CSV table of C-alpha atoms and ligand atoms in Angstrom, one decimal:
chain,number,residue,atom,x,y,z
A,1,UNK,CA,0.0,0.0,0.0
A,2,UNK,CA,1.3,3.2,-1.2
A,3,UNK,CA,1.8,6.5,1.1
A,4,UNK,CA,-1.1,8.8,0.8
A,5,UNK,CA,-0.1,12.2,0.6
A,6,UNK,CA,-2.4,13.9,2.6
A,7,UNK,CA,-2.7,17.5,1.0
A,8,UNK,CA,-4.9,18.8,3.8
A,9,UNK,CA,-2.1,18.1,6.6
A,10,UNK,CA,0.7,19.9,4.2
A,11,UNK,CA,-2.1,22.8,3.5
A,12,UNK,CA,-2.6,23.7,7.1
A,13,UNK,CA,0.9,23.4,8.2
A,14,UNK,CA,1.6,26.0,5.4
A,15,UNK,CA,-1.0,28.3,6.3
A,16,UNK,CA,0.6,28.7,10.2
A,17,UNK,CA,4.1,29.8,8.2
A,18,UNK,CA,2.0,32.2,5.6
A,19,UNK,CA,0.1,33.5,8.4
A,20,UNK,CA,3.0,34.6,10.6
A,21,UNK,CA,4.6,36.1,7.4
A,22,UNK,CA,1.8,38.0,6.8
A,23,UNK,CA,1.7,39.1,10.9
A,24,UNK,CA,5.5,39.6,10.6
A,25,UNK,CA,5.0,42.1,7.2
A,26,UNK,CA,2.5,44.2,9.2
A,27,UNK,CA,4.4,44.5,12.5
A,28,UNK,CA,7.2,45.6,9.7
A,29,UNK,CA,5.5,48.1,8.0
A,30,UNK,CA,1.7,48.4,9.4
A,31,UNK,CA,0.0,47.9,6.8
A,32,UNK,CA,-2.2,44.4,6.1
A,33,UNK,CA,-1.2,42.3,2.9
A,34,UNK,CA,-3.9,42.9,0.2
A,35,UNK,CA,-4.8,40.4,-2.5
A,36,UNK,CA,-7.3,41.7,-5.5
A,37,UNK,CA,-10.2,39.0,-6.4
A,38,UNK,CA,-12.1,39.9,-9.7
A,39,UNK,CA,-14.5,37.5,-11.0
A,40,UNK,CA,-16.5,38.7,-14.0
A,41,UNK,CA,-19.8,37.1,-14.8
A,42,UNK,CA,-22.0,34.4,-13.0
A,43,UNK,CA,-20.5,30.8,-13.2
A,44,UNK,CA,-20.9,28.8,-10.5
A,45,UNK,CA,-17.8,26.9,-10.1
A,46,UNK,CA,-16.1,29.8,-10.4
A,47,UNK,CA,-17.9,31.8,-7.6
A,48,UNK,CA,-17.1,28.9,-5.7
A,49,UNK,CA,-13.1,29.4,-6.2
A,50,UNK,CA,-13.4,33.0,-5.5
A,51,UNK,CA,-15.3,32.8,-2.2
A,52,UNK,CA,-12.6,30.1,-0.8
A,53,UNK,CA,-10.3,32.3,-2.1
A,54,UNK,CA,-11.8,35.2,-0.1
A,55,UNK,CA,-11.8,32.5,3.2
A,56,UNK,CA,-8.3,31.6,2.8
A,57,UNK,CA,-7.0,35.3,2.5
A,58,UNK,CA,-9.4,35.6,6.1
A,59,UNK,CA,-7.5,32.4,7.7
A,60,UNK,CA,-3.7,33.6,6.9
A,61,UNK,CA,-4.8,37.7,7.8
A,62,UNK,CA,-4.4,39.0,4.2
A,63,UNK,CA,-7.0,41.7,3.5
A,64,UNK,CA,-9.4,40.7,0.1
A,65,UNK,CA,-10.8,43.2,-2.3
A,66,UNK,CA,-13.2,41.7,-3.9
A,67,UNK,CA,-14.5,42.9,-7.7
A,68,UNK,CA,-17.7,41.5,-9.0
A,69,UNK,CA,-18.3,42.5,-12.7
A,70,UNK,CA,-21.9,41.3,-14.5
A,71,UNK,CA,-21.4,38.9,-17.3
A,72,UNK,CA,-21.8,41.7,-19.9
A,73,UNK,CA,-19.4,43.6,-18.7
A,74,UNK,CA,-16.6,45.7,-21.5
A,75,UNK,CA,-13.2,44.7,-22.4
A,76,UNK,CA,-12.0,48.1,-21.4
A,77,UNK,CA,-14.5,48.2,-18.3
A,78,UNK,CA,-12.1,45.3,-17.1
A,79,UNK,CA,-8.7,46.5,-18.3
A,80,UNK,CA,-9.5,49.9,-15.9
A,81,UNK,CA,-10.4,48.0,-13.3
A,82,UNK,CA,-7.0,45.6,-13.3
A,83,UNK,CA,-4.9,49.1,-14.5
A,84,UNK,CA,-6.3,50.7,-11.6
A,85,UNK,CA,-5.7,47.9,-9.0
A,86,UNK,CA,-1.7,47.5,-10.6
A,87,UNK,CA,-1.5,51.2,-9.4
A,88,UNK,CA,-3.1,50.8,-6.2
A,89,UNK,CA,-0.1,50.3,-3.2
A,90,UNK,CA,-2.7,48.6,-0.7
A,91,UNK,CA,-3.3,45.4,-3.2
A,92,UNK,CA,0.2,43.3,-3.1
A,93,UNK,CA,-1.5,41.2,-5.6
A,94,UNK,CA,-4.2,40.7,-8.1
A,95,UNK,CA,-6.2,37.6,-9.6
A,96,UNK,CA,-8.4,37.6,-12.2
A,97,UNK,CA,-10.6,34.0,-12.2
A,98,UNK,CA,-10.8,32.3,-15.6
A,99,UNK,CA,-12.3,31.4,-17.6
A,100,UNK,CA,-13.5,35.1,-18.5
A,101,UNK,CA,-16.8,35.3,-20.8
A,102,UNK,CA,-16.3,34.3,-24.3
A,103,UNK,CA,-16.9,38.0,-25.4
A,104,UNK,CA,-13.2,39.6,-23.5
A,105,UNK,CA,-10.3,39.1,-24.5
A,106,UNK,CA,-8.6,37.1,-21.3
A,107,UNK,CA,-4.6,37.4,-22.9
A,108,UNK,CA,-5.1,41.6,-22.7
A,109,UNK,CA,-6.5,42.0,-19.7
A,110,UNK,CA,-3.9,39.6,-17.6
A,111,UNK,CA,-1.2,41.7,-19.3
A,112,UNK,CA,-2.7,44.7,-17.3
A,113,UNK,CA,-1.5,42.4,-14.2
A,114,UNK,CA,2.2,43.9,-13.4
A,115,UNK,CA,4.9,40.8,-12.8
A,116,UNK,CA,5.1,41.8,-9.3
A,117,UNK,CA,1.3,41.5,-8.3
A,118,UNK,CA,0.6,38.1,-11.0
A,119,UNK,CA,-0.1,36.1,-7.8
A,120,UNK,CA,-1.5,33.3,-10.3
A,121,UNK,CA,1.8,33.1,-12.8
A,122,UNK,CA,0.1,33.1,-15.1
A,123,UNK,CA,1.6,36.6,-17.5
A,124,UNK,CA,3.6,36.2,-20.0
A,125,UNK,CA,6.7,37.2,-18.2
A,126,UNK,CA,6.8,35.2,-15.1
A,127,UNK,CA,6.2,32.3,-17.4
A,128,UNK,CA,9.4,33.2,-19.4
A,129,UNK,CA,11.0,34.1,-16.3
A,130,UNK,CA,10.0,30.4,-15.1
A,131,UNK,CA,11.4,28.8,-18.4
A,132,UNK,CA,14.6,30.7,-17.7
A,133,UNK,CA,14.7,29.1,-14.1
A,134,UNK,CA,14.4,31.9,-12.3
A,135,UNK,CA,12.9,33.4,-9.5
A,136,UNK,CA,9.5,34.1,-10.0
A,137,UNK,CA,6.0,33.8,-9.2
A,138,UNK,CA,4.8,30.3,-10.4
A,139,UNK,CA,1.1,29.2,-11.4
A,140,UNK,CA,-0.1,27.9,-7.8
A,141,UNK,CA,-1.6,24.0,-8.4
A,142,UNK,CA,2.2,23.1,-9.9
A,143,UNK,CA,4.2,24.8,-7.4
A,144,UNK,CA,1.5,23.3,-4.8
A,145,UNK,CA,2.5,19.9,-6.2
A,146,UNK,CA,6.2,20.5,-6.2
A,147,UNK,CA,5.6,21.5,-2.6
A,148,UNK,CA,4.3,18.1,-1.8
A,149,UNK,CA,6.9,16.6,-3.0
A,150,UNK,CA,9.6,18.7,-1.5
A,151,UNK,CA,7.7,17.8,1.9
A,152,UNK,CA,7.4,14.1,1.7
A,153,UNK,CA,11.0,13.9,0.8
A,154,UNK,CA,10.5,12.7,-2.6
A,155,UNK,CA,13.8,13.7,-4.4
A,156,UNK,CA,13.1,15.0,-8.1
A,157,UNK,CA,16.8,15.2,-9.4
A,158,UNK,CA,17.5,12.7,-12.2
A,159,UNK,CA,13.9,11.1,-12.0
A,160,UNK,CA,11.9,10.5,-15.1
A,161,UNK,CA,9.3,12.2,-14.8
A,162,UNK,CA,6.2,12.2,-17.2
A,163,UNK,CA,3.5,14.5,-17.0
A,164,UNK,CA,0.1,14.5,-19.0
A,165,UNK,CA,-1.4,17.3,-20.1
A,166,UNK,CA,0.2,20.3,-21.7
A,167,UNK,CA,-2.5,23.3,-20.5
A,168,UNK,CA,-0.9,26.8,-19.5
A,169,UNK,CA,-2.4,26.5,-16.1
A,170,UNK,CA,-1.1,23.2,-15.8
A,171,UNK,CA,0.9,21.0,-17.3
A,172,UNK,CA,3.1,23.3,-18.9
A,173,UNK,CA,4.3,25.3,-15.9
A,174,UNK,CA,4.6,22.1,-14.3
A,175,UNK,CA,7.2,20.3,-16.8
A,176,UNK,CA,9.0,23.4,-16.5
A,177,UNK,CA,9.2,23.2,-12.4
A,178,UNK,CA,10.1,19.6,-13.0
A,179,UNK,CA,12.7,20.6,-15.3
A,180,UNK,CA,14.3,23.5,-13.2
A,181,UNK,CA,14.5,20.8,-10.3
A,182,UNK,CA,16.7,18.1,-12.5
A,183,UNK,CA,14.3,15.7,-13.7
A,184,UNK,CA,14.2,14.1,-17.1
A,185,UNK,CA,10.4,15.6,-17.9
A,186,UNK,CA,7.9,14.0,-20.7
A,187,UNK,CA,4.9,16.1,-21.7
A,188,UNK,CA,2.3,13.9,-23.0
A,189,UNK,CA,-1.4,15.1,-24.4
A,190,UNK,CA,-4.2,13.9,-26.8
A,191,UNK,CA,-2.0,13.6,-29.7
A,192,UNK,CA,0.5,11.3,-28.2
A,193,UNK,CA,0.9,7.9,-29.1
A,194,UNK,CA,2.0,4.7,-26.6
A,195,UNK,CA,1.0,6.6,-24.1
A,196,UNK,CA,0.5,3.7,-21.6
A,197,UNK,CA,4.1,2.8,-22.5
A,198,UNK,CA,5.9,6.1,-21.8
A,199,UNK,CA,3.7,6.5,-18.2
A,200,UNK,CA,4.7,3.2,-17.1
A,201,UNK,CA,8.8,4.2,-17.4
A,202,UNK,CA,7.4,7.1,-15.1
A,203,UNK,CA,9.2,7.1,-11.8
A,204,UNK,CA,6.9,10.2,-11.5
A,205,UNK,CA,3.8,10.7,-12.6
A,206,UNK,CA,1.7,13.5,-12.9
A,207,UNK,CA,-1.8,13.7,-14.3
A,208,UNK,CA,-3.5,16.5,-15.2
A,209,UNK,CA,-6.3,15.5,-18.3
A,210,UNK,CA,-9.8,15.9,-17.0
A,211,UNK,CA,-11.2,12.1,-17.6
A,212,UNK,CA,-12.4,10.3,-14.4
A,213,UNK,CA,-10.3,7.2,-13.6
A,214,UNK,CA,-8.2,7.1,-16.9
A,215,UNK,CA,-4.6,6.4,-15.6
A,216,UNK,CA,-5.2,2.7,-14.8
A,217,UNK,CA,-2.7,0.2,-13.2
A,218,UNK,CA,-1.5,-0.7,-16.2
A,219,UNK,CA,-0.3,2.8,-16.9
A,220,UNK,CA,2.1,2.7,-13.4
A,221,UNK,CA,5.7,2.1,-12.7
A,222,UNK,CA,5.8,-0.6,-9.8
A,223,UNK,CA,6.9,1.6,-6.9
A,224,UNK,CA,6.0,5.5,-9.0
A,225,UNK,CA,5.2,8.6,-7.2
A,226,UNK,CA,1.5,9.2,-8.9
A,227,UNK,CA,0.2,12.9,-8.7
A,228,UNK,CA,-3.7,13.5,-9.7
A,229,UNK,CA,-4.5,16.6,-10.9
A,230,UNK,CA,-7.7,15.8,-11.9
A,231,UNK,CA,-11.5,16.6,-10.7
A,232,UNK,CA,-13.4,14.7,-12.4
A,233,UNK,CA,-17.2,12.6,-11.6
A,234,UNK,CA,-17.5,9.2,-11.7
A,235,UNK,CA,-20.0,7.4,-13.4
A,236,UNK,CA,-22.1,7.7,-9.9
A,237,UNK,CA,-22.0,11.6,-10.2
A,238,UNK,CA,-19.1,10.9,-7.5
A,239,UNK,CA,-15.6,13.3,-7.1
A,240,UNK,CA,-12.6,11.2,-8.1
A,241,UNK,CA,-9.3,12.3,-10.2
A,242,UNK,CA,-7.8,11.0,-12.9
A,243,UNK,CA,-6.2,8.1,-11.7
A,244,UNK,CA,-7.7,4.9,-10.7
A,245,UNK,CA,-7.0,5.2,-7.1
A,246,UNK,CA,-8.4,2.0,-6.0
A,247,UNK,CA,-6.8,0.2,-8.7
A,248,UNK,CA,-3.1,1.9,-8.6
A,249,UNK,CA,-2.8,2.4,-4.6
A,250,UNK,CA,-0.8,-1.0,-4.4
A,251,UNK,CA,0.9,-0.1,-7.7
A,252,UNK,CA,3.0,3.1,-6.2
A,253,UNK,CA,5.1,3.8,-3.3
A,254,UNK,CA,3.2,7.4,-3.6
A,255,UNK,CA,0.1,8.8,-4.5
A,256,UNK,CA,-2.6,11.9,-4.0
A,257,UNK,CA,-6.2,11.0,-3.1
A,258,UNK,CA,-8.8,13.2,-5.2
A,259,UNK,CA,-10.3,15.2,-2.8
A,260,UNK,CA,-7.7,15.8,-0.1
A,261,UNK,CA,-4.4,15.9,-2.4
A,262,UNK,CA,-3.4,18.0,-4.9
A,263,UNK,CA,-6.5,20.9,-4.6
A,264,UNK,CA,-5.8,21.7,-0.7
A,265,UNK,CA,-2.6,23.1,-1.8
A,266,UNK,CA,-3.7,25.6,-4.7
A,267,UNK,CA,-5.5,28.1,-2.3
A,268,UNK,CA,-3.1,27.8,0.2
A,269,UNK,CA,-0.4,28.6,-3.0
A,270,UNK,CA,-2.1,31.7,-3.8
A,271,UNK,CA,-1.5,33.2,-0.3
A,272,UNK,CA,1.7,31.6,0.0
A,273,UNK,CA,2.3,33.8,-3.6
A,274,UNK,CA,0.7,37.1,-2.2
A,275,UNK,CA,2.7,37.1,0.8
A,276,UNK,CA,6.0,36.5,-1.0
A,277,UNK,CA,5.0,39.3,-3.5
A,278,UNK,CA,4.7,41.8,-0.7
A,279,UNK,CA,7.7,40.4,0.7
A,280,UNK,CA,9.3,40.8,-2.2
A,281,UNK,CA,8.4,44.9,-2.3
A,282,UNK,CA,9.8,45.6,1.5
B,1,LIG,N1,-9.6,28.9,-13.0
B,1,LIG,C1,-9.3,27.7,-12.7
B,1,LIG,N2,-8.1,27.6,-12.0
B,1,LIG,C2,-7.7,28.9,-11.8
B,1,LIG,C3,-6.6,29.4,-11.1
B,1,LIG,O1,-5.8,28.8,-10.6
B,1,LIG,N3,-6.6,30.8,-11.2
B,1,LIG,C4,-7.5,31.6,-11.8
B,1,LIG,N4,-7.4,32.9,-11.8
B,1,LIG,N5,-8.5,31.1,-12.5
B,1,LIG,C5,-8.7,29.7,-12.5
């Protein structure tokens, strides 16, 4: 039976350390961290994210300014909104939830987002800073994950590591944090044939596709590290990830449960960015 990599543990024990760095930066310069929510438009999911956002910023002391636009709302409506919050010195960092409504364009209004307050990594300069391998402010779920594994002790350095899925939010930032830390990284996706094969030379593998259950035993190194990025429904209507948890458990020596693994961290990410990007201004 494999190690289960608990994320909730790892989450809270981070938010004690954010939360006395956001304590220590006020005792420093008396002024609370601020973090910039905006959320245009009505979907669900998303409203979701954006009120456990708002929590999180509550449990680690950071002060939330939240921006609720209707649906309809203008391209250049937005882009003021974001210009104005890059100029404003209370907000240490801003987040724009995606997906935007099909009508804006998403690519101009995160380039309103300065490099110093893109708390989510996701502009165009933190991810070349990030493919240069060097300090920046990295997209939250794969630094999250790398976190994990820096925790449990897993070493990275000279691993082969295979990750499937090649999105921005993702996949690609994470091949690239795999890369920095010595591994010999695989990016996999839709297109790529012997899939199963190349997983199961995996000595880590991450998942990141958005099909319930896909990566089956079959797909697993006896003895890999398996990370599920995945939050998917079963065919009960049931939360599971990507992986076949049931089925690969005995397989790997690690592995994340879907819930409790990979998505505690992402939140916690986000305030563990914030605070490092006012940090970063003292
Ligand atoms: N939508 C889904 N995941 C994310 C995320 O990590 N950040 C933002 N801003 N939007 C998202």
């Amino acid at each position: 039976m494999a190690v289960i990599i608990d994320g909730k543990k790892h989450s809270a024990e981070m938010r004690k350390t954010i939360a006395d760095r956001a304590a220590n930066y006020k005792s420093i310069t008396g002024k609370d961290i601020g973090l910039a929510v905006v959320l245009v438009g009505d979907d669900p999911a998303s409203a979701v994210y954006v009120r456990n956002k708002i929590k999180g910023c509550e449990e680690v002391g950071i002060k939330s300014f939240a921006y609720y636009l209707p649906a309809d709302s203008a391209q250049e409506q937005v882009e003021n909104l974001v210009g104005g919050l890059a100029e404003d010195d209370a907000v240490n960092g801003i987040l724009v939830q995606l997906p935007l409504p099909g009508h804006l364009d998403a690519k101009k209004i995160l380039s309103r987002i300065p490099k110093s307050k893109d708390v989510d990594g996701f502009c165009e300069e933190n991810i070349g800073s990030l493919c240069m391998n060097e300090d920046c402010l990295v997209a939250c779920t794969p630094n999250g994950i790398m976190k994990l594994l820096e925790r449990e002790n897993i070493p990275v350095k000279g691993k082969n590591a295979v990750v499937v899925g090649r999105s921005n939010i993702v996949g690609k930032p994470m091949a690239l944090l795999l890369l920095n830390a010595d591994a010999t990284v695989t990016i996999c996706h839709s297109k790529t044939r012997n899939l199963k094969e190349i997983c199961s030379r995996a000595d880590i593998l991450v998942a990141a596709i958005g099909k319930a259950k896909f990566i089956t035993a079959d797909y697993v190194k006896q003895g890999a590290v398996v990370i599920d990025v995945g939050m998917d429904r079963d065919e009960n209507g049931k939360l599971c990830g990507d992986v076949d948890f049931e089925a690969v458990k005995d397989k790997c020596s690690h592995i994340t449960p879907v819930p409790g693994g990979v998505g505690p961290m992402t939140i916690t990410m986000l305030l563990y960015n914030t605070v490092t990007a006012a940090e970063r201004c003292l």
